[in-house]
Coordinates of C-alpha atoms and ligand atoms in Angstrom, one line a residue:
Chain A
M1 CA 4.8 -15.6 -17.8
S2 CA 6.7 -18.2 -15.9
E3 CA 9.9 -19.9 -17.1
N4 CA 8.0 -22.6 -18.8
K5 CA 6.7 -21.1 -22.1
K6 CA 3.7 -23.5 -22.2
I7 CA 2.2 -22.2 -19.0
T8 CA -0.1 -19.2 -19.1
E9 CA -1.1 -17.2 -16.1
I10 CA -4.6 -15.9 -15.7
P11 CA -5.0 -13.3 -13.0
I12 CA -8.5 -13.3 -11.4
G13 CA -9.2 -10.2 -9.4
P14 CA -8.7 -8.3 -7.2
Y15 CA -11.9 -6.7 -8.5
H16 CA -13.6 -9.2 -10.7
P17 CA -17.2 -9.5 -11.7
L18 CA -17.4 -13.0 -10.3
Q19 CA -16.2 -12.1 -6.9
E20 CA -18.1 -10.3 -4.1
E21 CA -15.1 -9.4 -2.2
P22 CA -11.6 -8.2 -3.3
E23 CA -9.2 -11.1 -3.5
F24 CA -6.6 -12.1 -6.0
F25 CA -6.0 -15.5 -7.6
R26 CA -3.3 -16.2 -10.1
L27 CA -4.3 -19.4 -12.1
K28 CA -1.5 -21.1 -13.9
I29 CA -2.9 -23.0 -16.9
D30 CA -1.5 -25.4 -19.5
G31 CA -4.1 -25.5 -22.3
E32 CA -7.4 -26.1 -20.5
K33 CA -5.9 -27.6 -17.4
V34 CA -5.1 -25.7 -14.2
V35 CA -1.6 -26.6 -13.0
G36 CA -1.2 -24.2 -10.2
I37 CA -2.8 -21.4 -8.3
E38 CA -1.5 -18.6 -6.1
I39 CA -3.8 -16.9 -3.7
E40 CA -3.2 -13.4 -2.6
I41 CA -5.3 -11.7 0.0
G42 CA -5.1 -8.6 2.1
Y43 CA -7.4 -6.2 0.3
N44 CA -9.8 -6.4 3.2
H45 CA -7.5 -6.0 6.1
R46 CA -9.0 -3.5 8.6
G47 CA -6.8 -4.2 11.7
I48 CA -9.6 -5.6 13.8
E49 CA -7.4 -7.4 16.3
K50 CA -5.5 -4.2 17.1
L51 CA -8.7 -2.1 17.2
S52 CA -10.1 -4.6 19.7
E53 CA -7.3 -3.7 22.1
S54 CA -8.7 -0.1 22.2
K55 CA -12.3 -1.1 22.9
S56 CA -13.7 -2.3 26.1
F57 CA -14.7 -5.9 26.5
D58 CA -18.3 -5.1 25.8
Q59 CA -17.6 -2.9 22.8
A60 CA -15.5 -5.5 21.3
T61 CA -18.6 -7.7 20.8
F62 CA -19.8 -5.1 18.3
L63 CA -16.5 -4.8 16.7
V64 CA -16.0 -8.6 16.1
E65 CA -19.6 -8.7 14.8
R66 CA -18.4 -6.5 11.9
I67 CA -15.6 -8.8 10.9
C68 CA -18.0 -10.6 8.7
G69 CA -21.6 -9.7 7.6
I70 CA -22.8 -13.1 6.6
C71 CA -21.9 -15.0 9.7
S72 CA -22.3 -11.9 11.9
T73 CA -23.1 -13.8 15.0
S74 CA -20.3 -16.4 14.8
H75 CA -17.5 -14.1 15.8
P76 CA -19.4 -12.5 18.8
F77 CA -20.4 -16.1 19.7
A78 CA -16.8 -17.3 19.8
Y79 CA -15.7 -14.1 21.5
V80 CA -18.2 -14.2 24.4
N81 CA -17.3 -17.9 24.8
A82 CA -13.6 -16.8 25.1
V83 CA -14.3 -14.1 27.7
E84 CA -16.6 -16.4 29.6
D85 CA -13.8 -19.0 29.7
L86 CA -11.4 -16.3 30.8
A87 CA -13.6 -15.0 33.7
A88 CA -15.2 -18.4 34.5
I89 CA -18.7 -17.0 33.9
R90 CA -21.7 -19.3 33.8
I91 CA -24.6 -18.1 31.7
P92 CA -28.3 -18.8 32.5
E93 CA -29.9 -21.7 30.8
R94 CA -32.4 -19.5 29.0
A95 CA -29.6 -17.5 27.4
K96 CA -28.0 -20.7 26.2
Y97 CA -31.1 -21.6 24.2
I98 CA -31.5 -18.1 22.8
R99 CA -27.9 -18.2 21.7
T100 CA -28.4 -21.5 20.0
V101 CA -31.5 -20.2 18.1
V102 CA -29.5 -17.1 16.9
G103 CA -26.6 -19.3 15.7
E104 CA -28.7 -21.7 13.8
I105 CA -31.0 -19.2 12.1
E106 CA -27.8 -17.6 10.9
R107 CA -26.5 -20.9 9.6
I108 CA -29.6 -21.4 7.6
H109 CA -29.5 -18.0 5.9
S110 CA -25.8 -18.3 5.3
H111 CA -26.1 -21.7 3.6
L112 CA -29.0 -20.5 1.5
L113 CA -26.9 -17.6 0.4
W114 CA -24.1 -20.0 -0.6
L115 CA -26.5 -22.3 -2.4
G116 CA -27.8 -19.4 -4.4
L117 CA -24.3 -18.2 -5.3
A118 CA -23.3 -21.7 -6.3
G119 CA -26.4 -21.8 -8.6
H120 CA -25.3 -18.5 -10.1
F121 CA -21.8 -19.8 -10.7
I122 CA -23.0 -22.8 -12.7
G123 CA -25.4 -20.7 -14.7
Y124 CA -28.6 -21.5 -12.9
N125 CA -29.8 -18.1 -12.0
T126 CA -33.2 -19.5 -11.1
V127 CA -31.5 -21.3 -8.2
W128 CA -29.9 -18.1 -7.2
M129 CA -33.1 -16.1 -7.2
W130 CA -35.1 -18.8 -5.5
C131 CA -32.7 -19.4 -2.7
W132 CA -32.4 -15.7 -2.0
K133 CA -36.2 -15.4 -2.1
Y134 CA -36.4 -18.1 0.6
R135 CA -33.8 -16.4 2.6
E136 CA -35.8 -13.2 2.7
P137 CA -38.4 -14.4 5.2
L138 CA -35.6 -15.5 7.5
L139 CA -34.0 -12.0 7.4
E140 CA -37.4 -10.5 8.2
L141 CA -37.8 -12.9 11.0
C142 CA -34.4 -11.7 12.3
E143 CA -35.6 -8.2 12.1
R144 CA -38.7 -8.9 14.0
V145 CA -37.2 -11.0 16.7
F146 CA -33.6 -9.8 17.0
G147 CA -34.0 -6.2 15.9
N148 CA -32.0 -6.1 12.6
R149 CA -31.7 -8.1 9.4
N150 CA -28.1 -8.8 10.0
H151 CA -25.7 -7.7 12.7
Y152 CA -28.3 -8.4 15.4
A153 CA -26.0 -7.8 18.3
M154 CA -27.6 -10.5 20.4
M155 CA -24.5 -11.8 22.1
K156 CA -23.3 -10.2 25.3
I157 CA -20.7 -11.3 27.8
G158 CA -22.7 -13.2 30.4
G159 CA -25.8 -13.8 28.3
V160 CA -27.8 -12.3 25.5
R161 CA -29.1 -8.8 24.9
R162 CA -32.7 -9.5 24.0
D163 CA -35.2 -12.1 25.1
I164 CA -37.4 -14.2 22.8
S165 CA -41.0 -14.0 23.9
D166 CA -43.4 -16.9 23.5
D167 CA -45.1 -15.1 20.6
Q168 CA -41.8 -14.6 18.9
G169 CA -41.1 -18.3 19.5
D170 CA -44.3 -19.2 17.7
L171 CA -43.3 -16.9 14.9
I172 CA -40.0 -18.7 14.6
R173 CA -41.6 -22.1 14.6
K174 CA -44.0 -21.1 11.9
D175 CA -41.3 -19.8 9.7
M176 CA -39.3 -22.9 10.2
G177 CA -42.3 -25.0 9.3
D178 CA -42.6 -23.0 6.1
L179 CA -39.0 -23.4 5.3
V180 CA -38.8 -27.2 5.4
P181 CA -40.9 -27.9 2.2
K182 CA -38.7 -25.4 0.3
L183 CA -35.5 -27.1 1.5
D184 CA -36.9 -30.5 0.4
M185 CA -37.8 -29.0 -2.9
L186 CA -34.2 -27.7 -3.4
Y187 CA -32.8 -31.0 -2.3
N188 CA -34.9 -32.9 -4.8
A189 CA -34.3 -30.4 -7.5
I190 CA -30.5 -30.7 -7.2
Q191 CA -30.7 -34.5 -6.9
D192 CA -33.0 -35.0 -9.8
D193 CA -31.5 -32.6 -12.3
P194 CA -29.0 -34.6 -14.2
V195 CA -27.2 -31.6 -15.5
I196 CA -26.6 -29.9 -12.1
K197 CA -25.6 -33.2 -10.6
A198 CA -23.1 -34.0 -13.3
R199 CA -21.7 -30.5 -13.2
L200 CA -21.2 -30.5 -9.5
R201 CA -19.8 -34.0 -9.5
I202 CA -16.9 -33.3 -11.8
A203 CA -15.6 -30.2 -10.1
G204 CA -12.9 -29.8 -7.5
T205 CA -12.6 -33.0 -5.4
L206 CA -10.8 -32.7 -2.1
T207 CA -9.8 -36.1 -0.8
K208 CA -9.9 -37.1 2.8
K209 CA -6.1 -37.1 2.9
D210 CA -5.8 -33.7 1.5
A211 CA -8.6 -32.4 3.7
R212 CA -6.6 -33.6 6.7
A213 CA -3.3 -32.2 5.4
Y214 CA -4.8 -28.8 4.9
C215 CA -6.7 -28.9 8.2
V216 CA -10.0 -27.9 6.6
V217 CA -13.0 -27.3 8.9
G218 CA -16.7 -27.1 8.6
P219 CA -18.8 -28.3 5.7
T220 CA -15.7 -28.5 3.6
A221 CA -14.2 -31.2 5.9
R222 CA -17.5 -32.9 6.5
A223 CA -18.0 -33.3 2.8
S224 CA -14.7 -35.0 2.6
G225 CA -15.6 -37.6 5.2
I226 CA -14.0 -36.0 8.3
E227 CA -16.5 -35.9 11.1
I228 CA -15.6 -32.7 12.9
D229 CA -18.0 -30.3 14.4
V230 CA -17.4 -28.1 17.4
R231 CA -21.0 -28.2 18.4
K232 CA -20.7 -32.0 18.9
D233 CA -17.0 -32.3 19.9
D234 CA -17.0 -29.6 22.5
P235 CA -20.6 -28.7 23.2
Y236 CA -21.3 -25.1 24.3
A237 CA -24.5 -23.1 24.6
A238 CA -27.4 -25.5 24.2
Y239 CA -25.9 -27.8 21.6
G240 CA -25.3 -30.5 24.2
L241 CA -28.9 -30.3 25.4
V242 CA -30.8 -30.9 22.2
D243 CA -30.9 -33.8 19.8
W244 CA -29.3 -33.5 16.4
N245 CA -26.8 -35.2 14.0
V246 CA -23.6 -34.3 12.3
V247 CA -23.9 -34.6 8.5
V248 CA -21.0 -36.3 6.8
R249 CA -20.5 -37.3 3.2
E250 CA -17.5 -39.1 1.7
E251 CA -17.1 -37.9 -1.8
G252 CA -15.4 -34.5 -1.3
D253 CA -16.6 -33.0 -4.5
V254 CA -18.8 -29.9 -4.9
Y255 CA -21.9 -32.0 -5.0
A256 CA -21.1 -33.5 -1.6
K257 CA -20.5 -30.0 -0.2
T258 CA -23.8 -28.8 -1.5
M259 CA -25.7 -31.8 -0.1
V260 CA -23.9 -31.5 3.3
R261 CA -25.1 -27.9 3.5
I262 CA -28.7 -28.7 2.6
D263 CA -28.8 -31.5 5.2
E264 CA -27.3 -29.2 7.7
M265 CA -30.0 -26.7 7.2
K266 CA -32.5 -29.4 8.0
E267 CA -30.6 -30.3 11.2
S268 CA -30.6 -26.6 12.1
V269 CA -34.4 -26.5 11.7
K270 CA -34.6 -29.4 14.1
I271 CA -32.3 -27.7 16.7
I272 CA -34.3 -24.4 16.5
N273 CA -37.6 -26.1 17.0
Q274 CA -36.4 -28.0 20.0
C275 CA -34.8 -24.8 21.5
V276 CA -38.0 -22.8 20.9
D277 CA -40.0 -25.5 22.7
R278 CA -37.6 -25.5 25.6
L279 CA -37.7 -21.7 25.8
K280 CA -41.4 -22.0 26.8
E281 CA -40.5 -24.1 29.8
V282 CA -37.2 -22.5 30.9
K283 CA -37.9 -19.1 32.3
G284 CA -35.7 -16.7 34.2
E285 CA -32.8 -14.4 33.6
I286 CA -31.2 -13.9 30.3
E287 CA -27.9 -12.7 31.5
T288 CA -25.6 -12.8 34.5
E289 CA -24.2 -9.6 35.8
I290 CA -20.4 -9.2 35.3
K291 CA -18.5 -7.0 37.7
E292 CA -15.0 -7.2 36.2
I293 CA -12.9 -9.3 34.0
P294 CA -10.0 -10.7 35.9
E295 CA -6.5 -11.3 34.7
G296 CA -5.9 -14.4 32.6
E297 CA -6.6 -15.9 29.2
G298 CA -9.4 -17.7 27.6
I299 CA -10.3 -19.4 24.3
G300 CA -13.7 -19.6 22.7
R301 CA -14.9 -21.6 19.7
H302 CA -18.0 -21.7 17.7
E303 CA -19.1 -23.8 14.7
A304 CA -19.8 -21.0 12.2
P305 CA -21.6 -21.8 8.9
R306 CA -18.2 -22.2 7.3
G307 CA -16.4 -24.1 10.1
E308 CA -14.8 -23.5 13.4
V309 CA -14.2 -19.9 14.5
F310 CA -11.5 -19.6 17.2
H311 CA -11.0 -16.6 19.5
Y312 CA -8.3 -16.1 22.0
V313 CA -8.6 -13.3 24.6
R314 CA -6.0 -12.3 27.1
S315 CA -6.7 -9.8 29.9
R316 CA -4.4 -8.0 32.3
G317 CA -7.3 -6.8 34.4
G318 CA -8.8 -3.5 33.5
S319 CA -11.5 -2.9 30.9
V320 CA -9.8 -3.6 27.6
P321 CA -8.4 -6.9 26.2
Y322 CA -4.7 -7.0 26.2
R323 CA -4.5 -9.4 23.2
H324 CA -7.3 -10.6 21.0
K325 CA -6.6 -13.2 18.3
V326 CA -9.1 -14.3 15.8
R327 CA -8.9 -17.4 13.5
A328 CA -11.7 -17.7 11.0
P329 CA -12.6 -20.9 9.2
S330 CA -11.9 -19.6 5.7
F331 CA -8.3 -19.2 6.7
M332 CA -8.0 -23.0 6.7
N333 CA -10.5 -23.7 3.9
V334 CA -9.3 -21.2 1.3
F335 CA -5.9 -22.8 1.0
S336 CA -7.3 -26.2 0.3
N337 CA -8.0 -24.8 -3.1
E338 CA -4.4 -25.2 -3.9
V339 CA -5.1 -28.9 -4.4
A340 CA -8.8 -28.9 -5.2
V341 CA -8.4 -26.5 -8.2
V342 CA -5.2 -28.0 -9.6
G343 CA -5.9 -30.7 -12.1
G344 CA -9.3 -29.4 -13.0
T345 CA -10.2 -27.2 -16.0
I346 CA -10.6 -23.4 -16.0
P347 CA -14.4 -23.4 -16.0
D348 CA -14.4 -25.6 -12.9
A349 CA -12.0 -23.3 -11.1
A350 CA -14.5 -20.6 -10.3
L351 CA -17.0 -23.1 -9.0
T352 CA -14.4 -24.9 -6.9
L353 CA -13.0 -21.6 -5.5
A354 CA -16.5 -20.8 -4.4
A355 CA -17.4 -24.2 -3.1
V356 CA -15.6 -23.8 0.2
D357 CA -17.7 -20.7 0.8
P358 CA -14.7 -18.5 1.3
C359 CA -15.1 -15.4 3.3
Y360 CA -12.2 -13.1 2.9
C361 CA -13.3 -10.4 5.3
C362 CA -13.1 -13.1 8.0
T363 CA -9.7 -14.3 6.9
E364 CA -7.8 -11.1 6.6
R365 CA -6.5 -10.9 10.1
M366 CA -2.8 -10.4 9.7
Q367 CA -0.6 -8.4 7.5
A368 CA 2.9 -9.7 6.9
V369 CA 5.5 -7.0 6.5
D370 CA 8.4 -8.3 4.6
T371 CA 11.2 -5.7 5.0
D372 CA 13.6 -7.4 2.7
S373 CA 11.6 -7.2 -0.5
K374 CA 9.4 -4.5 -1.8
V375 CA 7.2 -4.5 -4.9
Y376 CA 7.6 -1.3 -6.8
T377 CA 4.7 -0.2 -8.8
S378 CA 5.1 2.1 -11.8
R379 CA 3.7 4.9 -9.7
D380 CA 6.5 4.3 -7.1
L381 CA 9.1 4.3 -9.8
I382 CA 7.8 7.6 -11.2
R383 CA 7.7 9.1 -7.7
M384 CA 11.3 7.9 -7.1
C385 CA 12.4 9.4 -10.5
Q386 CA 10.8 12.7 -9.6
E387 CA 12.3 12.7 -6.2
K388 CA 15.7 12.3 -7.7
T389 CA 15.1 15.3 -10.0
Y390 CA 14.0 17.3 -7.0
E391 CA 17.1 16.4 -5.1
L392 CA 19.3 17.3 -8.0
H393 CA 17.4 20.6 -8.3
R394 CA 18.0 21.3 -4.6
K395 CA 21.6 20.5 -4.9
M396 CA 22.2 22.7 -7.9
K397 CA 20.3 25.6 -6.3
G398 CA 22.3 25.2 -3.2
G399 CA 25.6 25.2 -5.2
K400 CA 24.8 28.4 -7.0
Chain B
M1 CA -26.5 15.2 -20.7
S2 CA -26.6 13.4 -17.4
R3 CA -30.4 13.4 -17.5
I4 CA -30.3 10.6 -20.0
L5 CA -28.6 8.5 -17.4
T6 CA -31.6 8.7 -15.1
R7 CA -33.8 6.3 -17.2
S8 CA -31.8 3.2 -16.6
I9 CA -28.9 3.3 -14.3
W10 CA -26.3 0.6 -14.5
V11 CA -24.4 0.2 -11.4
Y12 CA -21.0 -1.2 -10.6
H13 CA -20.2 -2.5 -7.2
F14 CA -16.9 -1.8 -5.6
A15 CA -16.2 -3.5 -2.3
A16 CA -13.3 -1.7 -0.7
A17 CA -12.9 -3.3 2.7
P18 CA -16.4 -4.0 3.9
C19 CA -17.7 -6.6 6.2
N20 CA -19.6 -8.0 3.3
N21 CA -23.0 -7.3 4.7
C22 CA -23.6 -4.1 2.6
D23 CA -22.6 -6.1 -0.4
I24 CA -25.1 -8.8 0.4
E25 CA -27.8 -6.3 0.8
I26 CA -27.0 -4.8 -2.6
L27 CA -27.4 -8.2 -4.1
D28 CA -30.5 -8.6 -2.1
A29 CA -32.0 -5.6 -3.7
L30 CA -31.8 -7.4 -7.0
T31 CA -33.5 -10.6 -5.9
P32 CA -37.3 -11.2 -6.3
K33 CA -38.5 -9.4 -3.2
Y34 CA -37.1 -6.0 -4.1
D35 CA -36.3 -6.6 -7.7
A36 CA -34.4 -3.4 -8.6
E37 CA -34.1 -4.6 -12.2
R38 CA -37.6 -3.6 -12.9
F39 CA -36.5 0.0 -12.6
G40 CA -33.8 -0.6 -15.1
I41 CA -31.1 -0.8 -12.4
K42 CA -28.6 -3.4 -13.5
L43 CA -25.5 -4.6 -11.9
V44 CA -22.6 -4.8 -14.4
G45 CA -19.2 -6.4 -14.1
S46 CA -17.0 -3.6 -15.4
I47 CA -16.9 0.0 -14.5
R48 CA -16.6 1.0 -18.1
H49 CA -20.2 0.0 -18.7
A50 CA -21.5 1.7 -15.5
D51 CA -23.2 5.0 -14.8
C52 CA -23.0 4.7 -11.1
M53 CA -20.7 3.0 -8.5
L54 CA -21.9 1.6 -5.2
L55 CA -19.0 1.9 -2.8
T56 CA -19.0 -0.2 0.3
G57 CA -16.7 -0.5 3.2
V58 CA -13.7 1.5 4.4
V59 CA -10.8 2.1 2.1
N60 CA -7.5 0.6 3.3
S61 CA -4.0 1.2 2.1
K62 CA -4.0 -1.7 -0.3
D63 CA -7.4 -0.8 -1.9
L64 CA -6.7 2.9 -2.4
P65 CA -4.6 2.7 -5.6
R66 CA -7.1 0.2 -7.0
L67 CA -10.0 2.5 -6.2
M68 CA -8.4 5.4 -7.8
S69 CA -7.4 3.5 -11.0
I70 CA -10.9 2.0 -11.3
Y71 CA -12.5 5.4 -10.7
Q72 CA -10.4 7.0 -13.4
Q73 CA -11.6 4.4 -15.9
A74 CA -15.2 5.3 -15.3
P75 CA -17.1 7.0 -18.2
K76 CA -18.1 10.6 -17.2
P77 CA -20.6 11.8 -16.0
F78 CA -20.5 9.3 -13.3
F79 CA -22.1 9.0 -9.9
V80 CA -20.9 7.4 -6.7
I81 CA -23.1 6.2 -3.9
A82 CA -21.4 5.4 -0.6
V83 CA -23.3 2.5 1.0
G84 CA -23.2 1.9 4.7
T85 CA -21.8 3.6 7.7
C86 CA -18.3 2.4 6.9
A87 CA -18.2 4.3 3.6
L88 CA -19.7 7.3 5.3
D89 CA -17.4 8.0 8.2
L90 CA -15.6 4.7 8.8
G91 CA -18.0 3.6 11.5
I92 CA -16.5 1.3 14.0
F93 CA -13.2 1.0 12.1
R94 CA -12.2 4.6 12.8
G95 CA -8.7 4.7 14.2
S96 CA -7.4 1.5 12.5
Y97 CA -3.8 1.7 11.3
N98 CA -4.6 0.4 7.9
V99 CA -7.6 2.6 7.1
V100 CA -6.8 5.6 4.9
G101 CA -9.8 7.8 5.7
P102 CA -13.4 7.8 4.5
P103 CA -13.8 7.4 0.7
D104 CA -15.0 11.0 0.2
K105 CA -11.5 12.1 1.0
H106 CA -10.3 10.5 -2.2
I107 CA -13.2 10.6 -4.7
P108 CA -16.3 12.8 -5.0
I109 CA -19.4 11.1 -3.7
D110 CA -22.9 12.0 -4.7
A111 CA -25.1 10.2 -2.3
Y112 CA -24.7 8.6 1.1
V113 CA -26.8 5.7 2.5
P114 CA -26.3 5.4 6.2
G115 CA -27.0 2.1 8.1
C116 CA -25.1 -0.9 9.1
P117 CA -26.1 -2.4 6.8
P118 CA -28.7 -0.2 5.1
K119 CA -31.9 -2.1 4.2
P120 CA -32.5 -2.7 0.5
E121 CA -35.3 -0.2 0.7
A122 CA -32.9 2.4 1.7
L123 CA -30.7 1.6 -1.3
L124 CA -33.6 1.9 -3.7
S125 CA -34.6 5.2 -2.1
A126 CA -31.0 6.5 -2.5
V127 CA -31.1 5.7 -6.2
V128 CA -34.5 7.4 -6.5
K129 CA -33.2 10.5 -4.7
L130 CA -30.1 10.6 -6.9
I131 CA -32.2 10.4 -10.0
E132 CA -34.3 13.3 -8.7
K133 CA -31.2 15.3 -8.0
V134 CA -29.9 14.8 -11.4
R135 CA -33.2 15.6 -13.1
N136 CA -33.5 18.9 -11.1
D137 CA -29.9 19.8 -11.7
T138 CA -29.9 22.6 -14.2
S139 CA -26.3 23.5 -14.0
K140 CA -24.1 22.5 -16.9
P141 CA -22.2 19.3 -16.5
G142 CA -18.7 20.2 -15.6
K143 CA -15.7 18.1 -14.8
K144 CA -15.6 17.0 -11.3
K145 CA -12.3 17.5 -9.6
V146 CA -10.5 14.4 -8.5
K147 CA -7.7 14.8 -6.2
G148 CA -4.5 13.1 -7.2
I149 CA -3.4 10.0 -5.4
K150 CA -2.1 10.7 -2.0
K151 CA 1.1 9.4 -0.8
L152 CA 0.6 6.4 1.4
Ligands
SF4_1 S1 -21.5 -0.4 7.2 FE1 -21.8 -2.1 8.6 S2 -22.7 -3.7 7.3 FE2 -21.8 -2.2 5.9 S3 -19.7 -2.9 5.5 FE3 -19.6 -1.5 7.2 S4 -19.7 -2.8 9.0 FE4 -20.4 -4.0 7.3

């Protein structure tokens, strides 16, 4: 309870049926209205940056892949970009196209996953089941072409680990062809259904001004009218070599975020098709050989499904990174909820919290240690109480 | 007693500190392609309704007290399936300063599903094997020992 008697606090989490991942929100409500929110994370901290310093440059690719399972190629993508920036490595053209294909297939399955969960949150379980059904052929495609359903380990410093043969290219094209009518169907279904549309329209609006103030990235920013996309602004891999558009909408509500994501999937299909066609013409190596990583520092960026991923790598020569810093898109996006949720009602809160497509395993990079204050749980208190008894016990025994 | 449980297992999903992929594959097992619900396997929101817990990810120092308190609320007999390499032996996160050991150091685990992430088929097969194990188990249900919460 806060000082104001009228305000009630609702804790959500850390283990809550609505949430996939452990995180903790404290909603402050006045009647039906949400007047404040506190976000507490840290349940998923695994110390990846520190671990990375004990792994070789090549092993770290596998480690950063396991930061997040949904966008499992985004972190390696940004990481290899960073190391290549550090060592001034140029990758073969074929590898560029393959990287782009991997990145875009991942974007499609990640967005479908989000769309399904959004449908689940507003009570349309059919949307959930259908989206995940359409996602399944993509995962199978990944397994056939990249070797695993997720965590495909395609990225390698200097290139990619596996080639895409012409037959596999045809397979990808065919699957993309099958996907487009389904995406159109979802698009029309959401646009035509008055209930879904009205439901998504009223929830969690993030204005352009707030979006700028909170530095949001990715589809969350693009749905609020900010045209920002690393793939366009600072082209890497083959994004500068193919033709595609950045999808922007002005409204900033959950509906806009949904539509941006659906349109982005269509753009991804466009990119993948062009890349697969180009792969038939561009033959040659898929990786350049790396002898050693020199001293220096480098940054790498990638537009993950949720926004810009940023990696910083510093080397002092030798085989391990000296410092590796990761900034995931959800780190920026999650905190925009502080304005998007406030002012809405409680039923909208869950939807709005989910609308930025938060990924807490990506976000939990740092752990703040505040030495001045400590939270004592009841268990701590009991332990302290017992310790005092033991101490007394020892003293009296010694005295005897 | 525990045989009754084998007809329709309700599972609770506890994500300790995973990379999320195992969790997504668990949900995947419920969607139309694999459709685990046709076997009576249902995902429930509270551990008090569950017969079985799917545990994913490594356990870190912030999760451990929560895991213990959630496990203690579970109705017994109760089964735990560790899903993914992380929950087996920490996988790539071994050696991290925030990780407090594999989950089986803290709670008893009945089945392990290796893989990073395991495929939904592997999850279903783990449940089937667990059911067989429970059916063939003629010993009297006893209380499983749970170690007390370790000092962090
Ligand atoms: S086992 Fe692999 S997929 Fe599963 S949580 Fe761990 S790193 Fe992620």
